[in-house]
Coordinates of C-alpha atoms and ligand atoms in Angstrom, one line a residue:
M1 CA 87.5 225.4 180.4
A2 CA 85.8 221.9 181.7
G3 CA 88.2 219.6 182.0
G4 CA 86.1 216.6 182.3
G5 CA 84.2 217.6 179.1
I6 CA 87.7 217.7 177.2
G7 CA 88.8 214.4 178.2
G8 CA 85.3 212.7 177.5
A9 CA 85.6 213.9 173.7
L10 CA 89.5 213.0 173.8
G11 CA 88.5 209.5 175.0
G12 CA 86.1 209.1 172.5
L13 CA 88.6 210.4 169.9
I14 CA 91.2 208.2 171.1
G15 CA 88.7 205.1 170.0
L16 CA 87.9 206.9 166.6
A17 CA 92.0 207.1 165.8
C18 CA 92.5 203.7 167.0
A19 CA 89.6 201.8 165.0
V20 CA 89.2 203.0 162.0
L21 CA 92.5 205.3 160.9
P22 CA 95.1 203.6 159.9
G23 CA 98.5 205.5 161.0
P24 CA 100.3 207.3 157.9
A25 CA 103.3 206.1 156.6
P26 CA 106.5 207.5 157.0
I27 CA 107.8 209.6 153.3
A28 CA 112.1 208.5 152.4
P29 CA 114.2 211.6 153.2
V30 CA 116.0 213.3 149.9
S31 CA 119.3 213.1 149.9
S32 CA 120.0 216.6 148.8
V33 CA 117.5 219.2 147.1
D34 CA 118.4 220.9 144.1
T35 CA 117.8 224.5 145.2
S36 CA 119.6 225.9 141.7
L37 CA 116.5 225.2 139.7
W38 CA 114.6 227.7 141.2
S39 CA 114.2 231.0 139.6
A40 CA 114.5 234.2 141.6
A41 CA 110.9 234.9 140.5
T42 CA 110.0 232.3 142.1
L43 CA 112.0 232.3 145.2
E44 CA 110.5 235.8 145.6
R45 CA 106.8 234.6 145.3
G46 CA 108.2 232.0 147.9
R47 CA 109.5 235.0 150.5
Q48 CA 106.1 236.3 149.8
I49 CA 104.1 234.1 151.0
A50 CA 106.3 233.2 153.9
A51 CA 105.6 236.4 154.9
A52 CA 101.9 236.4 154.4
G53 CA 101.9 233.1 156.7
D54 CA 103.8 234.6 159.3
C55 CA 106.6 231.6 159.6
A56 CA 109.3 233.1 161.0
V57 CA 107.0 234.5 163.7
C58 CA 106.0 231.1 165.3
H59 CA 109.0 229.3 163.9
T60 CA 111.8 231.3 165.9
A61 CA 112.4 231.8 169.6
P62 CA 112.9 235.0 171.0
G63 CA 116.5 236.2 170.6
G64 CA 117.0 232.8 168.2
Q65 CA 117.8 232.6 164.2
T66 CA 115.1 232.7 162.0
N67 CA 113.1 229.6 161.7
A68 CA 115.3 227.5 163.6
G69 CA 112.4 227.0 165.7
G70 CA 111.6 226.6 169.5
F71 CA 108.9 229.3 169.8
A72 CA 106.7 228.6 172.6
L73 CA 102.9 228.6 171.9
E74 CA 100.4 228.5 174.5
T75 CA 97.8 226.4 173.8
P76 CA 95.1 225.3 176.2
F77 CA 96.0 221.6 176.1
G78 CA 99.5 222.8 177.3
T79 CA 102.7 224.3 175.7
V80 CA 103.4 223.4 172.0
Y81 CA 107.1 224.4 170.6
S82 CA 107.5 225.0 167.0
T83 CA 109.9 223.4 164.8
N84 CA 113.1 223.8 163.2
L85 CA 112.3 225.0 159.8
T86 CA 115.9 225.6 158.0
P87 CA 117.1 222.6 155.6
D88 CA 119.4 221.7 158.5
R89 CA 119.6 217.9 157.4
E90 CA 119.2 216.5 161.1
T91 CA 117.4 219.2 163.0
G92 CA 115.1 221.2 160.1
I93 CA 113.9 219.9 157.2
G94 CA 117.0 219.5 155.0
T95 CA 115.5 215.6 154.4
W96 CA 111.9 216.7 153.4
S97 CA 111.1 216.2 149.6
Y98 CA 108.5 218.2 148.5
E99 CA 106.1 215.6 149.1
A100 CA 106.7 215.4 152.7
F101 CA 106.4 219.1 153.2
Q102 CA 103.0 219.7 151.4
R103 CA 101.4 216.9 153.4
A104 CA 102.5 218.1 156.4
M105 CA 101.2 221.6 154.7
R106 CA 98.1 220.1 153.9
K107 CA 97.3 217.4 156.6
G108 CA 99.5 218.1 159.5
I109 CA 101.5 214.7 159.3
A110 CA 105.4 215.3 159.8
R111 CA 107.7 213.5 157.4
D112 CA 108.5 210.4 160.0
G113 CA 104.5 210.0 160.0
S114 CA 104.0 211.2 163.2
H115 CA 100.8 213.8 163.2
L116 CA 101.5 218.0 164.3
Y117 CA 99.5 219.3 166.7
P118 CA 97.2 222.1 164.7
A119 CA 98.3 224.7 166.9
F120 CA 100.6 224.8 163.4
P121 CA 97.8 226.4 161.5
Y122 CA 97.8 223.6 158.7
T123 CA 93.8 223.8 158.4
A124 CA 94.5 227.2 157.2
F125 CA 97.6 226.3 155.0
A126 CA 95.7 223.4 153.2
K127 CA 93.9 226.3 151.1
M128 CA 96.9 227.0 149.0
S129 CA 97.2 226.5 146.0
E130 CA 99.8 224.1 144.1
S131 CA 102.5 226.7 142.7
D132 CA 102.2 229.1 146.1
M133 CA 102.7 225.2 147.9
M134 CA 105.9 225.1 146.1
A135 CA 107.2 228.5 145.7
L136 CA 107.7 228.4 149.5
Y137 CA 108.9 224.6 149.4
A138 CA 111.4 226.8 146.8
Y139 CA 111.9 229.9 149.4
L140 CA 112.3 227.5 152.2
M141 CA 115.0 225.3 150.7
S142 CA 117.3 228.1 149.9
Q143 CA 117.6 229.5 153.3
P144 CA 120.5 228.6 155.1
A145 CA 120.7 225.6 157.6
V146 CA 121.0 226.6 160.9
R147 CA 121.3 223.4 163.9
N148 CA 119.4 223.8 166.4
S149 CA 117.4 221.3 168.4
P150 CA 114.4 222.8 170.1
P151 CA 112.7 221.7 172.7
R152 CA 110.3 218.8 172.5
T153 CA 106.6 219.0 173.0
K154 CA 105.6 217.2 175.9
L155 CA 101.5 217.6 176.4
P156 CA 100.0 215.8 179.3
F157 CA 98.1 212.5 179.0
P158 CA 95.7 211.9 176.5
M159 CA 96.8 215.1 174.2
N160 CA 100.3 213.2 174.3
Q161 CA 98.8 210.6 171.9
R162 CA 99.1 212.2 168.5
P163 CA 97.5 209.7 166.8
L164 CA 94.5 210.9 168.2
V165 CA 94.9 214.1 166.1
A166 CA 93.9 212.1 163.2
G167 CA 90.2 211.8 164.9
W168 CA 90.1 215.4 165.4
N169 CA 91.1 216.2 161.7
W170 CA 88.3 213.4 160.7
L171 CA 86.0 215.9 162.3
F172 CA 87.6 219.3 162.0
H173 CA 89.5 219.5 159.1
D174 CA 88.6 220.0 155.6
E175 CA 91.7 219.3 153.8
R176 CA 90.7 220.5 150.5
A177 CA 92.3 223.2 148.6
F178 CA 91.1 226.6 147.9
V179 CA 88.0 226.8 145.6
P180 CA 87.3 230.2 143.8
D181 CA 83.4 231.9 144.1
E182 CA 82.6 232.5 140.8
T183 CA 79.7 235.1 141.5
R184 CA 82.5 236.7 143.1
S185 CA 85.3 239.1 141.4
A186 CA 88.9 238.4 140.9
Q187 CA 89.9 240.6 144.3
W188 CA 87.5 239.2 146.3
N189 CA 88.5 235.7 145.7
R190 CA 92.6 236.7 146.4
G191 CA 91.3 238.2 149.3
K192 CA 89.6 235.1 151.1
Y193 CA 92.2 233.0 149.2
L194 CA 94.8 234.6 151.1
V195 CA 92.8 235.4 154.6
D196 CA 91.8 231.7 155.2
G197 CA 95.1 230.7 153.4
A198 CA 98.6 231.8 154.0
G199 CA 97.0 234.6 156.0
H200 CA 95.3 232.3 158.7
C201 CA 93.7 235.0 159.8
G202 CA 90.8 233.0 162.0
A203 CA 93.8 231.1 164.1
C204 CA 93.3 234.2 166.6
H205 CA 90.2 235.7 164.9
T206 CA 88.0 233.1 165.0
P207 CA 86.6 231.2 168.3
R208 CA 87.7 227.9 169.1
N209 CA 85.3 225.0 170.7
A210 CA 86.1 223.2 173.6
I211 CA 88.6 221.2 172.0
G212 CA 90.4 223.9 170.4
A213 CA 88.4 223.8 166.4
E214 CA 87.6 227.0 165.1
K215 CA 83.9 227.5 165.1
G216 CA 82.2 227.9 161.5
G217 CA 79.4 229.6 160.2
F218 CA 78.2 232.9 161.7
A219 CA 81.6 232.7 164.3
Y220 CA 83.3 232.7 161.3
L221 CA 85.9 235.8 162.6
T222 CA 83.8 237.1 164.8
G223 CA 86.5 237.5 168.1
G224 CA 89.0 234.9 169.2
S225 CA 92.1 235.0 171.3
A226 CA 95.8 234.5 170.7
E227 CA 98.7 234.8 173.7
G228 CA 96.8 236.1 176.0
W229 CA 95.3 238.5 173.7
D230 CA 91.4 239.6 172.4
A231 CA 91.6 239.4 168.3
P232 CA 88.9 241.1 168.3
S233 CA 86.2 240.4 165.8
L234 CA 86.1 241.5 162.0
V235 CA 82.8 241.7 161.1
G236 CA 80.2 244.0 162.2
S237 CA 82.7 244.6 164.9
R238 CA 80.5 246.0 168.4
A239 CA 83.8 247.1 169.9
A240 CA 85.0 249.2 167.2
P241 CA 84.3 252.5 168.0
V242 CA 83.9 254.3 164.6
P243 CA 83.1 251.2 161.6
W244 CA 85.8 249.8 159.3
T245 CA 86.0 250.5 155.7
E246 CA 88.5 248.8 152.8
D247 CA 90.8 252.4 153.0
T248 CA 91.0 252.1 156.6
L249 CA 91.0 248.1 156.9
F250 CA 93.5 249.0 154.1
D251 CA 95.6 251.6 156.0
Y252 CA 95.6 249.6 159.5
L253 CA 96.9 246.2 157.1
R254 CA 99.5 247.8 155.3
T255 CA 101.2 250.4 157.8
G256 CA 100.3 249.3 161.3
F257 CA 98.1 252.5 162.1
S258 CA 94.6 253.6 161.0
A259 CA 94.0 256.9 161.9
E260 CA 90.5 256.4 162.6
H261 CA 91.5 253.2 164.9
G262 CA 94.6 253.5 166.5
V263 CA 97.5 250.9 166.0
A264 CA 98.5 246.9 165.3
A265 CA 99.7 245.8 168.8
G266 CA 100.4 242.5 170.3
P267 CA 100.2 239.3 168.2
M268 CA 98.9 242.1 165.6
G269 CA 101.7 243.4 165.1
P270 CA 104.4 240.8 163.6
V271 CA 101.2 239.5 161.0
V272 CA 101.0 243.6 159.5
A273 CA 105.4 243.4 159.7
G274 CA 104.4 240.9 156.9
L275 CA 101.9 242.4 155.6
S276 CA 104.0 245.6 155.3
T277 CA 106.1 243.7 152.6
L278 CA 103.4 241.7 150.5
P279 CA 102.7 243.9 147.0
E280 CA 100.3 246.5 148.1
S281 CA 97.6 244.5 145.8
D282 CA 97.4 241.9 147.6
V283 CA 96.9 243.9 150.6
R284 CA 94.1 245.6 148.8
A285 CA 92.3 242.6 148.5
I286 CA 92.4 241.2 152.0
S287 CA 90.9 244.8 152.6
H288 CA 87.8 244.3 150.4
Y289 CA 87.7 240.8 151.1
I290 CA 87.2 241.4 155.4
A291 CA 85.1 245.0 154.3
S292 CA 82.4 242.4 152.7
L293 CA 81.4 240.8 155.5
S294 CA 80.2 243.9 157.0
P295 CA 77.2 245.4 155.9
R296 CA 78.8 248.4 153.5
V297 CA 79.5 251.7 155.9
D298 CA 80.2 254.8 153.6
P299 CA 83.8 256.4 154.3
A300 CA 82.2 260.3 155.0
V301 CA 79.7 258.6 157.4
S302 CA 82.8 256.9 159.3
A303 CA 85.4 259.6 158.9
D304 CA 82.6 261.6 160.3
A305 CA 82.3 259.2 163.3
A306 CA 85.3 259.5 164.0
A307 CA 85.5 263.1 164.2
A308 CA 82.4 262.6 166.5
H309 CA 84.5 260.5 169.0
A310 CA 87.3 262.1 169.2
V311 CA 85.3 265.4 169.9
R312 CA 83.0 263.8 172.6
A313 CA 86.0 262.1 174.3
S314 CA 87.6 265.8 175.0
A315 CA 84.7 267.1 176.3
A316 CA 85.3 268.1 180.2
Q317 CA 83.3 265.6 182.1
T318 CA 83.1 265.2 185.9
L319 CA 84.2 261.5 186.8
D320 CA 85.1 259.8 189.9
D321 CA 87.9 258.2 188.8
E322 CA 90.2 261.4 189.5
G323 CA 93.1 259.1 190.4
G324 CA 93.2 257.4 187.1
R325 CA 92.2 261.1 185.2
R326 CA 95.6 262.8 187.3
I327 CA 97.6 259.7 186.1
F328 CA 96.8 260.3 182.3
E329 CA 97.1 263.4 182.6
S330 CA 100.6 263.0 183.7
A331 CA 102.1 259.9 182.6
C332 CA 99.9 260.1 179.1
A333 CA 98.4 262.9 177.6
V334 CA 102.0 264.1 176.4
C335 CA 101.7 261.4 174.1
H336 CA 97.8 260.9 173.6
A337 CA 96.4 264.5 174.0
E338 CA 93.6 265.0 171.0
S339 CA 95.4 268.4 170.2
G340 CA 98.8 269.7 171.4
G341 CA 101.2 268.0 173.5
V342 CA 104.8 268.0 172.4
G343 CA 105.5 266.8 169.3
H344 CA 107.4 262.9 169.9
F345 CA 108.1 260.2 166.7
G346 CA 105.5 258.1 165.9
V347 CA 101.8 258.4 165.9
R348 CA 99.0 259.3 167.9
P349 CA 97.1 256.9 168.8
L350 CA 93.6 258.5 170.0
M351 CA 91.7 256.6 173.3
G352 CA 88.1 257.2 171.5
L353 CA 88.4 255.9 168.4
N354 CA 91.0 252.3 170.1
T355 CA 89.0 248.9 170.2
S356 CA 90.7 247.8 172.6
V357 CA 89.1 250.4 175.3
A358 CA 86.0 249.2 174.4
L359 CA 86.4 245.6 173.9
A360 CA 84.1 243.8 176.8
T361 CA 87.6 242.5 178.4
P362 CA 90.5 244.8 179.4
D363 CA 93.6 242.4 178.6
N364 CA 94.5 244.4 175.3
L365 CA 94.7 247.9 177.2
L366 CA 96.6 246.1 180.5
H367 CA 99.0 244.4 177.9
V368 CA 100.0 247.6 176.5
L369 CA 99.7 250.1 179.5
Q370 CA 102.3 247.2 181.4
H371 CA 104.5 246.1 178.3
G372 CA 104.3 249.2 176.4
I373 CA 104.7 248.6 172.4
D374 CA 108.9 247.7 172.2
R375 CA 108.4 245.9 168.7
P376 CA 106.0 248.8 166.7
A377 CA 104.7 246.8 163.8
T378 CA 106.7 249.4 160.9
A379 CA 108.9 251.4 161.8
E380 CA 106.9 254.2 161.3
L381 CA 105.2 254.1 164.3
G382 CA 107.7 254.3 166.9
Y383 CA 107.5 252.7 170.3
M384 CA 104.7 253.1 173.7
P385 CA 106.6 253.1 177.1
G386 CA 105.9 250.0 179.3
F387 CA 104.6 251.2 183.0
K388 CA 104.1 248.2 185.1
D389 CA 107.7 249.5 186.9
V390 CA 105.9 252.8 187.4
F391 CA 102.6 252.1 188.7
D392 CA 100.9 249.0 191.0
D393 CA 97.8 246.9 189.7
R394 CA 95.5 249.3 192.2
Q395 CA 97.1 252.4 190.2
L396 CA 96.7 250.5 186.6
A397 CA 93.2 250.0 187.8
E398 CA 92.3 253.2 188.6
L399 CA 94.4 254.1 185.3
A400 CA 91.7 251.7 183.0
S401 CA 88.9 252.8 184.8
Y402 CA 89.5 255.9 184.1
I403 CA 90.0 256.0 180.1
R404 CA 86.9 253.6 179.9
A405 CA 84.8 255.7 181.5
R406 CA 86.1 258.4 179.8
Y407 CA 86.5 257.3 176.2
A408 CA 83.9 254.9 175.7
P409 CA 81.1 255.6 177.7
G410 CA 78.8 253.6 176.1
Q411 CA 80.1 250.2 177.5
P412 CA 80.1 248.8 180.9
A413 CA 82.4 250.0 183.1
W414 CA 85.5 246.6 183.2
R415 CA 85.2 245.1 187.0
D416 CA 87.9 243.3 189.0
L417 CA 91.1 245.3 187.3
E418 CA 93.5 244.7 190.0
S419 CA 93.5 241.2 189.9
A420 CA 93.5 241.0 186.1
S421 CA 96.4 243.6 186.2
A422 CA 98.2 241.3 188.6
R423 CA 97.3 238.1 186.1
L424 CA 98.7 240.0 183.3
R425 CA 101.8 241.1 185.0
A426 CA 103.0 237.2 185.5
H427 CA 102.3 236.8 181.5
A428 CA 105.5 238.1 179.1
H429 CA 104.2 239.4 176.0
Ligands
HEC501 C1 100.9 229.5 165.0 C2 102.4 229.8 164.9 C3 102.8 228.9 163.3 C4 102.7 229.4 161.9 C5 102.3 231.0 162.2 C6 103.8 228.4 161.6 N1 104.2 227.0 162.1 FE1 104.9 225.4 161.8 N2 104.5 224.5 163.0 C7 103.9 225.5 164.6 C8 104.3 224.3 165.5 C9 103.6 224.4 166.8 C10 104.5 223.2 164.9 C11 104.8 222.0 165.8 C12 103.9 221.2 165.8 C13 104.0 219.8 166.8 O1 104.9 219.5 167.2 O2 103.0 219.3 166.2 C14 104.9 223.6 163.8 C15 105.5 222.9 162.7 C16 105.7 223.3 161.3 C17 106.0 221.6 160.2 C18 106.7 220.4 160.6 C19 108.5 219.9 160.8 C20 108.5 218.8 161.5 O3 109.8 218.9 161.4 O4 107.9 217.8 162.1 C21 105.9 222.2 159.1 C22 107.1 221.7 157.3 C23 105.4 223.7 159.2 N3 105.7 224.4 160.5 C24 106.0 224.8 158.2 C25 105.1 226.0 158.4 C26 105.4 227.3 157.5 C27 105.4 226.9 155.8 C28 104.9 228.2 158.0 C29 104.4 229.4 157.2 C30 103.7 229.4 155.7 C31 104.1 228.0 158.8 N4 104.7 226.4 159.3 C32 103.5 228.6 160.2 C33 103.7 226.2 164.5 C34 103.6 227.2 163.0
HEC502 C1 98.6 236.1 166.0 C2 97.1 236.3 166.1 C3 96.9 237.0 164.9 C4 96.6 236.6 163.6 C5 97.3 235.1 162.6 C6 95.7 237.8 163.1 N1 95.4 238.9 163.8 FE1 94.5 240.5 163.4 N2 94.8 241.1 165.5 C7 94.9 240.0 166.3 C8 95.0 240.6 167.4 C9 95.5 240.0 169.2 C10 94.6 241.9 167.5 C11 94.2 243.7 168.5 C12 95.2 244.5 168.5 C13 95.7 245.3 169.2 O1 95.1 245.5 170.1 O2 96.3 246.5 168.9 C14 93.8 242.2 165.9 C15 93.9 243.0 165.6 C16 93.5 243.4 163.7 C17 92.5 244.6 163.8 C18 91.8 245.6 164.7 C19 90.5 245.1 164.9 C20 90.0 246.5 165.4 O3 88.9 246.5 166.0 O4 90.7 246.9 166.4 C21 92.1 243.2 162.1 C22 91.5 244.8 161.6 C23 92.9 242.7 161.9 N3 93.6 242.0 163.1 C24 92.9 242.1 160.7 C25 93.2 240.8 160.1 C26 93.9 239.5 159.5 C27 92.8 240.4 157.7 C28 94.2 239.0 159.9 C29 95.4 237.8 158.4 C30 96.0 238.7 157.6 C31 94.7 238.8 161.2 N4 94.1 239.7 161.4 C32 95.9 237.8 161.5 C33 95.8 238.9 166.1 C34 95.9 238.2 165.4
HEC503 C1 106.6 258.8 175.0 C2 105.3 258.5 174.0 C3 103.9 258.2 175.1 C4 103.2 257.9 175.9 C5 104.2 258.9 177.3 C6 101.9 256.6 176.2 N1 101.9 256.3 174.9 FE1 100.5 254.7 174.1 N2 101.5 255.0 172.5 C7 102.4 256.1 172.0 C8 102.9 254.9 170.5 C9 103.8 256.0 169.7 C10 102.2 254.4 170.0 C11 101.7 253.2 168.8 C12 103.0 252.9 169.1 C13 103.4 252.0 167.7 O1 101.9 251.0 167.4 O2 104.4 250.8 167.6 C14 100.9 254.2 171.5 C15 100.0 253.5 172.0 C16 98.9 253.2 172.7 C17 97.9 252.4 173.1 C18 97.2 251.4 171.5 C19 97.7 250.4 171.7 C20 96.6 249.3 170.4 O3 96.5 247.8 170.7 O4 95.7 249.9 170.0 C21 97.1 253.1 173.8 C22 95.7 252.4 174.1 C23 98.0 254.1 174.5 N3 99.0 253.7 173.8 C24 97.7 254.3 175.9 C25 98.5 254.7 176.7 C26 98.2 254.9 178.2 C27 97.3 254.6 178.8 C28 99.4 256.0 178.8 C29 99.6 256.1 179.7 C30 100.0 255.3 181.0 C31 100.5 256.2 177.0 N4 100.2 254.9 176.2 C32 101.9 256.4 177.3 C33 103.3 256.7 172.5 C34 103.4 257.1 174.1

């Protein structure tokens, strides 16, 4: 990313922010919040929204207490730490009124009036309805208070100037709540509300511009990135070997596995873990809406395509990648062969159906090869061992190159696999 371009653009934003926008006022702390007022139904609704919004995914540090903050988000501008979201009065949001909470969620402004960085997806959360926002507040305020002061975020100049986020908001943030499209069904609108609002799917699946804003229009949900992973396109995906249907999307989003595609790994795992606790109708609505963004696919056609890909991939081929083939046969086939193999707990994703094998970059595949999958999206999926201590970068490069050639024959070979593997080795997962 071009530093000069960012600096120049930010310089302009500083000027803009200072010239036209008065700083927001603090909202007075409240002495106590009466949590006995809320019904069990409201609290359950709030729990669901928190699950759909992955609050605990970002607000919990590895090994730390739920929502106590300190999770480090790597952004192109530096590391941003999440805050303590428990109702602790000193270190959390215990003194936040509902008014302060909803201002943060809709406008990205903290109780003390300072601007929050858009690494916190308030740009999506702003779409939430008033009643969902209230239920979310009720739920969070009813959770145990945890005293914990997470590390402070210190970005380099000029990003350490929080007021300039006002300029960013002015350019990129639409804080209007969701407006249903009357020409569409209730299910479609429900799905769009969850995708664009609490679910913040676009935060990972929509590409961003040079200063970190999601691109609009035709770029919507066409593929972005998250924590060093590619978040594939959800619209007419060319990387998915088999087109997605409403039903396969539902299986994937609900359980973390679709037999026609594979598993949800990396940053998608915790998303599915949250979705799996929502009412089934909500996940149906999300699948219905996502499917509506692509040309309609007949389920029979996608099933045929899946069968054809599995067969094509298993057909004997003569390839140069003899080293990679040997590694695959000895280390992977036991769990990933198209047929046979010894039984094991969990699912059996097929390489020929997997988007990560057909993507433009090898990053997702290399992440999985090195680190395995030690936190399955749902318990039924099983675990995959990591191979970073078993194979060196050269062997992993041979393996990935073989998998690419054999299982994604229509795609160009990946280049510089060895250095890509070395780069990802340094990356925790
Ligand atoms: C993608 C990661 C991510 C997700 C998901 C996320 N947050 Fe955050 N949140 C952050 C970060 C990072 C900050 C701190 C931003 C900053 O320092 O400017 C933050 C800050 C906040 C704040 C301001 C708190 C304070 O003390 O200033 C609130 C309130 C908040 N988040 C609520 C939520 C809720 C509620 C959810 C779930 C619906 C949620 N967040 C989901 C990353 C996330
Ligand atoms: C924190 C980032 C993040 C968020 C938020 C997120 N995703 Fe994902 N998603 C990913 C990544 C990364 C992958 C690739 C996973 C893999 O390779 O196993 C993925 C994969 C997928 C896939 C499979 C695509 C394919 O062709 O294999 C679907 C479908 C999907 N996500 C839908 C959604 C929906 C719907 C939402 C919102 C409810 C969502 N995602 C929110 C990061 C995210
Ligand atoms: C002990 C069984 C086992 C072995 C050995 C194994 N895997 Fe896996 N693999 C799994 C399971 C189970 C999953 C799904 C886990 C989950 O999602 O929780 C998986 C998932 C995957 C995925 C899907 C990742 C995604 O993002 O969609 C790929 C690709 C993969 N394995 C490749 C390999 C390769 C290549 C090897 C050999 C180096 C290998 N596996 C060895 C069990 C295994």
